[in-house]
Amino acid sequence: MIEYNIGILGAGNIATVIADVLKNMNGFCPYAIASRDEQKAKDFAEKYGIEKAYGSYEELMADPEVELVYIATVNTNHAELAKKCMDAGKPVFIEKPISYNSRTAAELFQYAEEKGLFCGEAMWLRYNPLMNMVVDLVKKNAIGDVRSITANIGYNLVGKERILNPALAGGALLDIGVYPLTAVFMIMGGPPSQVIATPITTNTGVDAFSTILMGYPQGRNAYVTTTVTAKLDNRCVIYGTHGRIEINNVNNPSQVTIYGADGQNKGELVPQDDAKTGYEYEFKAARKAAIAGNLETTELTRKDIIELYKFIDTIRYTWNLPFPLPGEPEKRVQKPETSKEGEPNSAKPENTENA
């Protein structure tokens, strides 16, 4: 099979994972790496057997042998770098989140349409066969009508600047909350009609822990918990009128178990042998779309992406946690609470906590 040359922008943690995945996939070649630190790029290239190492992103974009650019930089410059790649004629595949809000994501898709180039998001859950099997089971009424979903995800990430810094589009919701929310959207068919959400915030001004109650028509609901202060079990359970489905590892399903109305195990699903990490599926889909000249993959459409980030935007803005970035609203000035005597209340808000 002819190898498809991937150029990687950014030499951070996720880039190391992707480089390792690509070098072990048939039909793919981690061909080039770019970092603003040239020595870092060279060290990266040597470690992962990558042919080209560049000390600037622009040099990689100009390389005629690069067929698809994978953007693995911080959230705040995903859209900007993607546009530059497309200016150089390169289709792009962007690590989630595709951008820090729905407005900049929509602008990016409009730019891609004008250029006639593929621009996709590497949200691996959408490409995961087990997750898509679950959606198919739900559609076939394997557990009757779905009435409720619980999903959670949590890791202890409090020492990471990209999580704590609002200028880097930090926070639990955008970094890891996208996974359980995506699972709910896939199962329920889209966003909810009603939302109740309460955060605990850090002293830097991002969400650290939140609970999100999502109401759907006919009394259906979903309950999502996300945190960057502790490791949770990262499970998703779908409750139907005639059984339930349990998913281990909601961001990359490792096992799915189906239970009948009697509570007995009716079967289990596990990953296929050809997927060592789960990233393989998204890159196969991206290559297929880019080679065919499609603007999006069939597994994750632009509509799906915008829908999710509009939902996240609404929650963040309701929490008064906008980022200090272009395209974001101004942070609302909070009036101090007053006591009965009219004096300011000096107590900290209940939803504020150092993390």
Coordinates of C-alpha atoms in Angstrom, one line a residue:
M1 CA 0.0 0.0 0.0
I2 CA 1.2 3.5 -0.9
E3 CA 2.1 5.4 2.3
Y4 CA 0.2 8.7 3.0
N5 CA 2.5 11.3 4.3
I6 CA 1.4 13.1 7.4
G7 CA 3.0 16.3 8.7
I8 CA 2.6 17.0 12.4
L9 CA 2.5 20.5 13.8
G10 CA 3.6 20.6 17.4
A11 CA 5.8 18.2 19.3
G12 CA 3.9 17.9 22.6
N13 CA 2.4 14.9 24.3
I14 CA -0.4 14.1 21.9
A15 CA 2.0 14.5 19.0
T16 CA 4.2 11.7 20.5
V17 CA 1.2 9.4 20.7
I18 CA 0.1 10.1 17.2
A19 CA 3.6 9.7 15.7
D20 CA 3.8 6.3 17.4
V21 CA 0.4 5.3 16.1
L22 CA 1.2 6.4 12.5
K23 CA 4.5 4.6 12.3
N24 CA 2.7 1.3 13.1
M25 CA -0.1 1.7 10.6
N26 CA -0.1 0.3 7.1
G27 CA -0.6 3.0 4.5
F28 CA 0.6 5.9 6.7
C29 CA 3.9 7.6 7.2
P30 CA 4.7 10.2 9.9
Y31 CA 6.8 12.1 7.4
A32 CA 7.4 15.5 9.0
I33 CA 7.4 17.2 12.4
A34 CA 7.5 20.9 13.1
S35 CA 8.1 22.7 16.3
R36 CA 9.0 26.3 17.1
D37 CA 12.0 24.8 18.8
E38 CA 14.1 23.3 16.0
Q39 CA 16.1 21.0 18.3
K40 CA 12.9 19.7 19.8
A41 CA 11.7 18.8 16.3
K42 CA 15.0 17.1 15.5
D43 CA 14.9 15.1 18.7
F44 CA 11.3 14.1 18.0
A45 CA 12.1 13.1 14.5
E46 CA 15.0 10.9 15.6
K47 CA 13.0 9.2 18.2
Y48 CA 10.1 8.3 15.9
G49 CA 11.9 7.8 12.7
I50 CA 10.5 10.8 11.0
E51 CA 12.2 11.9 7.8
K52 CA 11.8 15.7 8.0
A53 CA 12.2 18.0 11.0
Y54 CA 11.4 21.7 10.8
G55 CA 12.0 24.6 13.2
S56 CA 8.9 26.5 12.0
Y57 CA 5.4 25.5 11.1
E58 CA 5.6 27.4 7.8
E59 CA 8.4 25.2 6.6
L60 CA 6.4 22.1 7.0
M61 CA 3.4 23.6 5.3
A62 CA 5.6 24.4 2.3
D63 CA 6.9 20.9 2.0
P64 CA 5.3 19.4 -1.2
E65 CA 5.6 15.9 0.1
V66 CA 3.2 16.5 3.0
E67 CA -0.3 15.3 2.0
L68 CA -2.2 15.9 5.3
V69 CA -1.3 18.1 8.2
Y70 CA -2.2 17.0 11.7
I71 CA -2.4 20.0 14.1
A72 CA -1.4 19.1 17.7
T73 CA -0.7 22.5 19.2
V74 CA -2.6 24.3 21.9
N75 CA -6.3 24.9 21.5
T76 CA -6.0 28.6 20.9
N77 CA -4.1 28.5 17.6
H78 CA -5.8 25.4 16.0
A79 CA -7.9 27.5 13.6
E80 CA -5.2 30.0 12.8
L81 CA -2.7 27.3 11.8
A82 CA -5.3 25.3 9.9
K83 CA -6.0 28.3 7.7
K84 CA -2.3 28.8 7.0
C85 CA -2.1 25.1 6.1
M86 CA -5.0 25.4 3.7
D87 CA -3.4 28.6 2.2
A88 CA -0.5 26.2 1.3
G89 CA -3.0 23.8 -0.2
K90 CA -2.9 21.2 2.6
P91 CA -5.9 19.4 4.0
V92 CA -6.0 19.5 7.8
F93 CA -6.9 17.1 10.6
I94 CA -7.1 18.9 14.0
E95 CA -6.8 17.6 17.5
K96 CA -9.9 18.2 19.5
P97 CA -11.2 20.8 20.2
I98 CA -11.1 22.0 16.7
S99 CA -11.1 25.5 18.1
Y100 CA -12.0 27.2 21.4
N101 CA -15.5 28.2 20.4
S102 CA -18.2 27.5 17.8
R103 CA -17.8 30.9 16.2
T104 CA -14.1 30.4 15.2
A105 CA -14.9 26.8 14.3
A106 CA -17.6 27.9 11.9
E107 CA -15.3 30.5 10.4
L108 CA -12.7 27.8 9.8
F109 CA -15.2 25.6 8.0
Q110 CA -16.2 28.5 5.8
Y111 CA -12.6 29.0 5.0
A112 CA -12.1 25.3 4.1
E113 CA -15.1 25.4 1.9
E114 CA -13.7 28.4 0.0
K115 CA -10.5 26.5 -0.4
G116 CA -12.2 23.2 -1.3
L117 CA -10.1 21.3 1.2
F118 CA -10.8 18.7 3.9
C119 CA -10.8 20.1 7.4
G120 CA -11.7 17.6 10.1
E121 CA -11.6 17.2 13.9
A122 CA -9.8 14.2 15.5
M123 CA -12.6 13.4 17.9
W124 CA -11.8 9.7 18.1
L125 CA -15.0 8.7 19.9
R126 CA -17.0 9.5 16.7
Y127 CA -14.9 7.0 14.8
N128 CA -14.8 4.3 17.4
P129 CA -16.6 1.1 16.1
L130 CA -17.7 0.1 19.6
M131 CA -19.4 3.5 20.2
N132 CA -21.0 3.3 16.8
M133 CA -22.2 -0.2 17.5
V134 CA -23.8 1.1 20.7
V135 CA -25.6 3.8 18.7
D136 CA -26.8 1.1 16.3
L137 CA -28.1 -1.1 19.2
V138 CA -30.0 1.9 20.6
K139 CA -31.6 2.6 17.2
K140 CA -32.6 -1.1 17.0
N141 CA -34.3 -0.9 20.4
A142 CA -32.0 -3.4 22.0
I143 CA -32.8 -2.1 25.4
G144 CA -36.2 -0.5 24.5
D145 CA -36.7 3.2 24.7
V146 CA -33.7 5.1 26.1
R147 CA -34.8 7.1 29.1
S148 CA -31.6 8.1 30.8
I149 CA -27.8 8.3 30.4
T150 CA -25.1 8.8 33.0
A151 CA -21.6 9.6 31.9
N152 CA -18.5 10.9 33.6
I153 CA -14.9 11.6 32.9
G154 CA -12.2 12.8 35.3
Y155 CA -8.4 13.0 35.6
N156 CA -6.1 14.8 38.0
L157 CA -4.7 17.5 35.7
V158 CA -4.4 20.5 38.1
G159 CA -0.7 20.9 37.4
K160 CA -1.1 21.5 33.7
E161 CA -1.0 25.1 32.5
R162 CA -3.1 24.4 29.4
I163 CA -5.9 23.3 31.7
L164 CA -5.7 26.1 34.2
N165 CA -5.0 29.1 31.9
P166 CA -8.1 30.7 30.3
A167 CA -5.9 32.4 27.7
L168 CA -5.1 28.8 26.5
A169 CA -8.8 27.9 26.4
G170 CA -8.4 25.8 29.5
G171 CA -11.0 24.1 31.7
A172 CA -12.4 20.6 32.2
L173 CA -15.4 21.0 29.9
L174 CA -13.5 21.9 26.7
D175 CA -10.6 19.6 27.4
I176 CA -12.2 16.3 28.5
G177 CA -15.9 17.1 28.9
V178 CA -16.3 16.8 25.1
Y179 CA -16.1 13.0 25.4
P180 CA -19.1 12.3 27.6
L181 CA -21.1 15.1 25.9
T182 CA -20.3 13.6 22.5
A183 CA -21.4 10.2 23.7
V184 CA -24.7 11.7 24.8
F185 CA -25.2 13.6 21.6
M186 CA -24.5 10.4 19.6
I187 CA -27.0 8.3 21.6
M188 CA -29.7 11.0 21.9
G189 CA -29.3 12.3 18.4
G190 CA -28.2 15.8 19.3
P191 CA -28.2 18.5 22.0
P192 CA -30.8 18.7 24.7
S193 CA -33.8 21.0 25.0
Q194 CA -33.1 21.9 28.6
V195 CA -29.9 22.2 30.7
I196 CA -29.0 22.7 34.3
A197 CA -25.2 23.0 34.9
T198 CA -23.2 24.0 38.0
P199 CA -19.4 24.4 38.0
I200 CA -16.7 24.6 40.6
T201 CA -14.1 27.0 39.2
T202 CA -10.4 27.5 39.8
N203 CA -8.9 30.7 41.0
T204 CA -7.5 31.2 37.5
G205 CA -11.0 31.4 36.1
V206 CA -11.7 28.1 34.4
D207 CA -14.1 25.2 35.3
A208 CA -12.6 22.4 37.3
F209 CA -15.6 20.3 38.2
S210 CA -19.1 20.4 36.8
T211 CA -22.4 18.5 36.7
I212 CA -24.6 18.9 33.7
L213 CA -28.2 17.7 33.7
M214 CA -29.5 17.6 30.1
G215 CA -33.3 17.3 29.5
Y216 CA -34.7 15.8 26.3
P217 CA -38.2 15.5 24.9
Q218 CA -40.6 12.8 26.4
G219 CA -39.0 13.1 29.8
R220 CA -35.6 11.6 28.7
N221 CA -32.5 12.9 30.4
A222 CA -28.7 12.7 30.6
Y223 CA -26.4 13.4 33.5
V224 CA -22.7 14.3 32.8
T225 CA -19.9 14.8 35.3
T226 CA -16.5 16.1 34.3
T227 CA -13.5 17.1 36.4
V228 CA -9.8 17.8 36.2
T229 CA -9.2 17.4 39.9
A230 CA -9.6 13.6 40.3
K231 CA -9.6 10.4 38.4
L232 CA -13.2 9.1 37.9
D233 CA -14.3 5.7 36.6
N234 CA -15.0 7.2 33.1
R235 CA -18.0 5.1 32.5
C236 CA -21.2 5.6 30.6
V237 CA -24.5 3.8 31.3
I238 CA -27.5 3.9 29.0
Y239 CA -30.8 3.0 30.7
G240 CA -33.7 1.8 28.6
T241 CA -37.2 0.5 29.3
H242 CA -36.0 -3.1 28.7
G243 CA -32.4 -3.1 29.9
R244 CA -29.2 -1.1 29.9
I245 CA -25.9 -0.8 28.2
E246 CA -22.6 -0.1 30.1
I247 CA -19.6 1.4 28.4
N248 CA -16.2 1.2 30.0
N249 CA -13.9 4.1 29.2
V250 CA -16.3 6.7 27.7
N251 CA -13.6 8.5 25.7
N252 CA -12.3 5.3 24.1
P253 CA -14.6 2.4 24.7
S254 CA -12.7 -0.8 25.8
Q255 CA -15.8 -2.9 26.5
V256 CA -19.5 -2.7 26.1
T257 CA -21.9 -4.9 28.0
I258 CA -25.6 -5.3 27.3
Y259 CA -28.1 -6.2 30.0
G260 CA -31.7 -7.4 29.5
A261 CA -34.8 -6.4 31.4
D262 CA -34.0 -9.3 33.9
G263 CA -30.6 -7.7 34.7
Q264 CA -28.8 -10.6 33.1
N265 CA -25.8 -10.2 30.8
K266 CA -27.0 -10.5 27.2
G267 CA -23.6 -10.0 25.5
E268 CA -20.4 -8.1 25.4
L269 CA -18.5 -6.2 22.7
V270 CA -14.7 -5.6 22.7
P271 CA -12.4 -3.7 20.3
Q272 CA -11.3 -5.3 17.0
D273 CA -7.8 -6.8 16.7
D274 CA -6.7 -4.2 14.2
A275 CA -7.1 -1.3 16.6
K276 CA -4.2 -1.1 19.0
T277 CA -5.0 2.4 20.3
G278 CA -8.3 3.6 18.8
Y279 CA -6.6 6.5 16.9
E280 CA -6.3 4.2 13.8
Y281 CA -10.0 4.7 12.9
E282 CA -9.9 8.5 12.8
F283 CA -6.8 8.6 10.6
K284 CA -8.2 6.1 8.1
A285 CA -11.4 8.2 7.9
A286 CA -9.4 11.4 7.4
R287 CA -7.2 10.0 4.7
K288 CA -10.3 8.7 2.9
A289 CA -12.0 12.0 3.0
A290 CA -8.9 14.1 2.0
I291 CA -8.0 11.8 -0.9
A292 CA -11.6 11.9 -2.2
G293 CA -11.6 15.7 -1.9
N294 CA -14.4 15.7 0.6
L295 CA -14.8 18.6 3.1
E296 CA -15.7 16.3 6.0
T297 CA -15.8 12.7 7.1
T298 CA -19.0 10.7 7.1
E299 CA -18.4 9.8 10.8
L300 CA -18.2 13.4 12.0
T301 CA -19.8 16.2 10.0
R302 CA -19.2 19.9 10.3
K303 CA -22.8 20.2 11.6
D304 CA -22.1 17.7 14.4
I305 CA -18.9 19.7 15.4
I306 CA -20.6 23.1 15.5
E307 CA -23.6 21.7 17.4
L308 CA -21.4 20.4 20.2
Y309 CA -19.3 23.6 20.6
K310 CA -22.4 25.8 20.5
F311 CA -23.7 23.8 23.4
I312 CA -20.4 24.1 25.3
D313 CA -20.2 27.9 24.5
T314 CA -23.7 28.3 26.0
I315 CA -22.7 26.6 29.2
R316 CA -19.5 28.5 29.6
Y317 CA -21.1 31.8 28.9
T318 CA -23.9 31.0 31.4
W319 CA -21.2 30.3 33.9
N320 CA -19.6 33.7 33.0
L321 CA -16.4 31.9 32.0
P322 CA -15.5 33.4 28.6
F323 CA -11.9 33.1 27.4
P324 CA -9.9 36.3 26.9
L325 CA -9.7 35.5 23.2
P326 CA -11.0 36.9 19.9
G327 CA -14.6 36.0 19.2
E328 CA -15.5 35.6 22.9
P329 CA -17.9 37.8 24.8
E330 CA -16.8 40.2 27.6
K331 CA -16.8 38.7 31.1
R332 CA -19.8 40.1 33.0
V333 CA -18.9 42.2 36.0
Q334 CA -20.2 40.5 39.2
K335 CA -21.9 42.8 41.6
P336 CA -21.0 42.1 45.2
E337 CA -23.7 40.5 47.3
T338 CA -25.1 42.8 50.0
S339 CA -26.3 42.0 53.5
K340 CA -29.6 43.2 54.9
E341 CA -27.8 46.3 56.2
G342 CA -26.6 47.1 52.7
E343 CA -23.0 46.2 53.3
P344 CA -21.1 44.1 50.8
N345 CA -20.9 40.4 51.6
S346 CA -17.3 39.4 51.6
A347 CA -18.0 35.6 51.5
K348 CA -16.6 33.8 48.5
P349 CA -19.2 32.5 46.0
E350 CA -20.2 28.9 46.7
N351 CA -19.1 27.8 43.1
T352 CA -15.6 29.1 43.5
E353 CA -12.7 26.8 44.7
N354 CA -9.0 26.7 44.2
A355 CA -7.9 23.7 42.1

